[in-house]
Amino acid sequence: MVQGGDPAELKRRWGPFDPGNVGSYPGRVERIFPGAMEETILDIRETDDRGVSLITAMLSVLPGGSEQTLRTPFCHLSWGVSGGRDEAVIDFLHGQVITVAGTFLRITASFPLTDNVNPPGMPTTAIDEETFGGATSLSQDPVLAREQSLLLGANVAPNPHPIAGGFGASPRLTTFHIVPAAADSDFIPVPSHAQSVTLLGTFATGDITSMAAFTIATTGAALYQIANPVPNLDQFAFPIARGVDFIQLGNGTGADILVLLLWTIGL
């Protein structure tokens, strides 16, 4: 009896970085247009879930045209082993370097517009159209959309890279929020794996009267808080304790305040 195929081939297993693994890419760059949601940049996986390895990815971003205005491209990471999966959202900015353990890694990109510049799960915040672009004008003008596009890339390796980038080894995520005049903000969800958050903005110390941590979204149920947090200084990062799912900001002025929250993500 003649058996078809090479018996050795039946026992072969491809790692995520083997040249013969058709699903493996050591690095890719994709042009991402304004308004894109969950566009795949990279998807690598191993054929055998017993072969867990360390996978290090480095993210990069460049303008895709001559328009170099402020943008907030987000990277959605998915990784894990077989049915056990984990996820995190971080910025594509800052030259991020991330190391995870698993048999697969998927990196997708989202490029939000003026109607909501935050990643999924965060309260909706709109920003000036001149800065971030309007969905209508970009959809009607392909040339303008290309000029405002981004070249987003991801390079991967089987071993950890040296610490790189001005922010060190911890990935970052920036979100925008409106704190209403003389009132409290929405309950702002804490991103997955967040370790701390730094308050950024053009307002003065004391304009934001408090930053509080909550395990449940209930007024008066703060677990801990700080009064009059100092903006724009990393040493005043607000720690995120185990079990904290929300934070809330208080506004002591008579006008709405736009704040930026810079989250440190502990992957």
Coordinates of C-alpha atoms in Angstrom, one line a residue:
M1 CA 0.0 0.0 0.0
V2 CA 1.3 3.4 -0.9
Q3 CA 0.8 6.1 1.6
G4 CA 0.4 9.6 0.2
G5 CA 2.4 12.5 1.6
D6 CA 5.6 12.7 3.6
P7 CA 5.1 11.1 7.1
A8 CA 7.6 13.6 8.5
E9 CA 5.4 16.5 7.3
L10 CA 2.5 15.2 9.5
K11 CA 4.7 15.7 12.6
R12 CA 6.0 19.1 11.6
R13 CA 5.0 22.1 13.7
W14 CA 5.5 25.7 12.7
G15 CA 6.5 28.3 15.2
P16 CA 5.3 31.9 14.9
F17 CA 8.7 33.0 13.4
D18 CA 9.4 30.0 11.1
P19 CA 9.8 31.1 7.4
G20 CA 7.5 28.2 6.4
N21 CA 4.6 29.5 8.5
V22 CA 2.4 31.3 6.0
G23 CA 0.6 33.2 8.8
S24 CA 3.9 34.6 10.2
Y25 CA 5.1 38.1 9.3
P26 CA 8.2 39.5 11.1
G27 CA 6.9 43.0 10.3
R28 CA 4.4 45.0 8.3
V29 CA 3.4 48.5 7.6
E30 CA -0.2 49.4 6.5
R31 CA -1.6 52.7 5.3
I32 CA -4.5 53.5 7.7
F33 CA -7.1 56.1 6.6
P34 CA -9.1 58.4 9.0
G35 CA -12.1 56.6 10.3
A36 CA -10.6 53.1 10.1
M37 CA -11.7 50.6 12.8
E38 CA -9.8 47.4 13.7
E39 CA -7.7 47.3 10.6
T40 CA -5.4 44.3 10.9
I41 CA -1.7 45.1 10.9
L42 CA -0.2 41.8 12.0
D43 CA -1.5 38.3 12.9
I44 CA 1.0 35.6 13.8
R45 CA 0.3 32.2 15.4
E46 CA 1.9 28.9 16.1
T47 CA 0.5 25.6 15.0
D48 CA 1.0 23.9 18.3
D49 CA -0.4 25.5 21.5
R50 CA 2.2 23.7 23.6
G51 CA 5.0 25.9 22.1
V52 CA 4.5 29.1 24.1
S53 CA 7.1 31.7 23.4
L54 CA 7.9 35.3 24.3
I55 CA 6.8 37.7 21.5
T56 CA 8.1 41.2 21.4
A57 CA 6.4 43.8 19.2
M58 CA 7.6 47.4 18.4
L59 CA 5.0 49.8 17.0
S60 CA 5.8 52.7 14.7
V61 CA 3.9 55.6 13.1
L62 CA 4.6 58.0 10.3
P63 CA 2.4 60.5 8.5
G64 CA 1.0 59.1 5.2
G65 CA 0.8 62.5 3.6
S66 CA 1.8 66.1 4.0
E67 CA -0.9 66.8 6.7
Q68 CA 0.8 66.4 10.1
T69 CA -1.9 67.4 12.6
L70 CA -2.6 65.8 16.0
R71 CA -3.9 62.2 15.7
T72 CA -4.8 59.5 18.2
P73 CA -4.3 56.1 16.4
F74 CA -5.0 53.1 18.7
C75 CA -3.5 49.7 18.7
H76 CA -5.6 46.8 19.9
L77 CA -3.5 43.8 21.1
S78 CA -4.9 40.3 21.3
W79 CA -2.6 37.5 22.5
G80 CA -2.7 34.2 24.4
V81 CA -2.7 30.4 24.2
S82 CA -5.5 28.4 22.5
G83 CA -8.7 29.5 24.2
G84 CA -7.0 31.6 26.9
R85 CA -6.8 35.1 25.5
D86 CA -6.1 38.6 26.8
E87 CA -6.5 42.0 25.2
A88 CA -5.3 45.6 25.7
V89 CA -5.5 48.9 23.9
I90 CA -2.5 51.3 23.7
D91 CA -1.4 54.2 21.6
F92 CA 0.5 53.7 18.4
L93 CA 2.5 56.7 19.4
H94 CA 5.6 57.0 21.6
G95 CA 7.6 54.2 20.0
Q96 CA 6.0 51.5 22.1
V97 CA 7.7 48.1 22.8
I98 CA 5.5 45.3 24.2
T99 CA 6.5 41.7 25.2
V100 CA 3.8 39.1 25.7
A101 CA 3.8 35.3 26.2
G102 CA 1.6 33.2 23.9
T103 CA 1.2 31.2 20.7
F104 CA -0.5 34.0 18.8
L105 CA -0.5 37.7 18.6
R106 CA -2.9 40.0 16.7
I107 CA -2.4 43.7 16.2
T108 CA -5.1 45.9 14.8
A109 CA -5.3 49.7 14.3
S110 CA -8.1 52.2 14.7
F111 CA -7.9 55.8 13.5
P112 CA -10.8 57.8 15.1
L113 CA -12.3 61.1 13.9
T114 CA -13.6 64.2 15.5
D115 CA -16.9 62.6 16.8
N116 CA -15.1 60.3 19.2
V117 CA -11.3 60.4 19.7
N118 CA -11.3 57.7 22.5
P119 CA -11.0 54.0 22.1
P120 CA -14.0 51.6 22.6
G121 CA -15.3 51.5 26.1
M122 CA -14.4 55.1 27.0
P123 CA -16.9 57.9 27.3
T124 CA -17.4 59.7 24.0
T125 CA -15.4 62.9 23.6
A126 CA -15.5 65.1 20.5
I127 CA -12.6 67.3 19.4
D128 CA -12.4 70.3 17.0
E129 CA -12.9 69.2 13.4
E130 CA -10.1 71.4 12.1
T131 CA -7.7 69.5 14.2
F132 CA -9.0 65.9 13.8
G133 CA -11.0 66.0 10.6
G134 CA -14.6 65.6 9.9
A135 CA -16.0 62.2 8.7
T136 CA -18.1 63.8 6.0
S137 CA -15.4 65.9 4.4
L138 CA -12.9 63.0 4.4
S139 CA -15.3 60.5 2.9
Q140 CA -16.1 62.9 0.1
D141 CA -12.5 63.8 -0.7
P142 CA -10.2 60.7 -1.2
V143 CA -7.2 63.0 -1.8
L144 CA -7.7 64.7 1.5
A145 CA -8.2 61.4 3.2
R146 CA -4.9 60.1 1.8
E147 CA -3.1 63.3 2.9
Q148 CA -4.3 62.7 6.4
S149 CA -3.6 59.0 6.5
L150 CA -1.0 57.3 8.7
L151 CA 1.6 54.6 8.0
L152 CA 1.3 52.3 11.0
G153 CA 3.7 49.5 11.5
A154 CA 4.5 46.6 13.8
N155 CA 7.8 44.6 13.9
V156 CA 8.0 41.4 16.0
A157 CA 10.8 39.2 17.3
P158 CA 11.0 36.0 19.4
N159 CA 13.2 37.7 22.1
P160 CA 12.7 40.8 24.1
H161 CA 14.2 44.0 22.7
P162 CA 16.2 46.4 24.9
I163 CA 14.1 49.0 26.5
A164 CA 13.5 51.8 23.9
G165 CA 11.7 55.1 23.6
G166 CA 11.5 58.2 25.8
F167 CA 8.7 56.7 28.0
G168 CA 10.6 53.5 28.9
A169 CA 9.3 50.0 28.8
S170 CA 5.7 50.6 29.9
P171 CA 3.2 51.1 27.1
R172 CA 1.0 54.2 27.2
L173 CA -2.6 55.1 26.3
T174 CA -4.0 58.6 26.1
T175 CA -7.7 59.3 26.4
F176 CA -9.6 62.7 26.2
H177 CA -12.4 63.6 28.6
I178 CA -14.7 66.6 29.2
V179 CA -15.2 67.5 32.9
P180 CA -18.3 69.7 33.1
A181 CA -18.3 73.0 34.9
A182 CA -18.6 72.8 38.7
A183 CA -19.4 69.1 38.5
D184 CA -17.9 65.6 38.3
S185 CA -16.9 63.8 35.2
D186 CA -18.5 60.6 34.0
F187 CA -17.2 57.4 35.6
I188 CA -14.2 56.8 33.4
P189 CA -13.4 53.1 32.8
V190 CA -9.9 52.0 33.7
P191 CA -8.2 50.4 30.7
S192 CA -7.1 46.8 30.9
H193 CA -3.8 46.4 32.7
A194 CA -3.5 50.1 33.7
Q195 CA -1.1 50.7 36.6
S196 CA -1.3 54.5 37.0
V197 CA -2.7 57.6 35.2
T198 CA -1.2 61.1 34.8
L199 CA -3.4 64.2 34.4
L200 CA -2.5 66.4 31.4
G201 CA -3.9 69.7 30.2
T202 CA -3.6 73.5 29.9
F203 CA -5.6 74.2 33.1
A204 CA -4.0 75.3 36.4
T205 CA -3.5 73.3 39.5
G206 CA -6.7 73.3 41.6
D207 CA -9.0 73.6 38.6
I208 CA -9.5 69.9 38.8
T209 CA -10.4 69.6 42.5
S210 CA -10.1 65.8 42.9
M211 CA -9.2 62.5 41.2
A212 CA -10.9 59.5 42.8
A213 CA -10.8 55.7 42.3
F214 CA -13.9 53.5 42.4
T215 CA -14.5 49.8 42.3
I216 CA -18.2 50.4 41.4
A217 CA -19.7 53.3 39.4
T218 CA -21.6 54.7 42.4
T219 CA -21.4 58.3 43.7
G220 CA -19.9 58.5 47.2
A221 CA -18.3 55.1 46.9
A222 CA -14.7 56.2 46.3
L223 CA -12.0 53.8 47.4
Y224 CA -9.4 56.5 47.6
Q225 CA -8.8 59.9 46.1
I226 CA -6.4 62.9 45.9
A227 CA -7.3 66.6 46.1
N228 CA -6.1 69.2 43.6
P229 CA -3.9 66.8 41.5
V230 CA -1.0 68.6 39.8
P231 CA -1.2 68.3 36.0
N232 CA 1.6 67.6 33.5
L233 CA 4.1 66.0 36.0
D234 CA 4.7 62.3 35.8
Q235 CA 5.7 62.0 39.4
F236 CA 2.1 62.9 40.3
A237 CA 0.8 59.8 38.5
F238 CA -2.3 58.5 40.3
P239 CA -1.9 54.8 41.2
I240 CA -4.5 52.3 40.0
A241 CA -4.9 49.6 42.8
R242 CA -6.2 46.1 42.3
G243 CA -10.0 46.1 41.8
V244 CA -10.3 49.7 40.7
D245 CA -12.5 49.8 37.6
F246 CA -13.3 53.6 37.3
I247 CA -11.9 57.0 38.1
Q248 CA -13.8 60.3 38.4
L249 CA -12.6 63.9 38.2
G250 CA -14.1 66.9 39.9
N251 CA -14.2 70.4 38.2
G252 CA -14.1 73.4 40.6
T253 CA -14.3 76.1 37.9
G254 CA -17.3 77.7 36.0
A255 CA -16.3 76.3 32.6
D256 CA -15.9 72.8 31.1
I257 CA -12.4 71.5 31.1
L258 CA -10.9 69.2 28.5
V259 CA -8.4 66.8 30.2
L260 CA -6.0 64.2 28.8
L261 CA -5.4 61.1 30.8
L262 CA -2.1 59.3 30.1
W263 CA -2.4 55.7 31.3
T264 CA 0.6 53.5 32.1
I265 CA -0.2 50.0 30.9
G266 CA 1.6 47.2 32.7
L267 CA 2.0 44.4 30.1

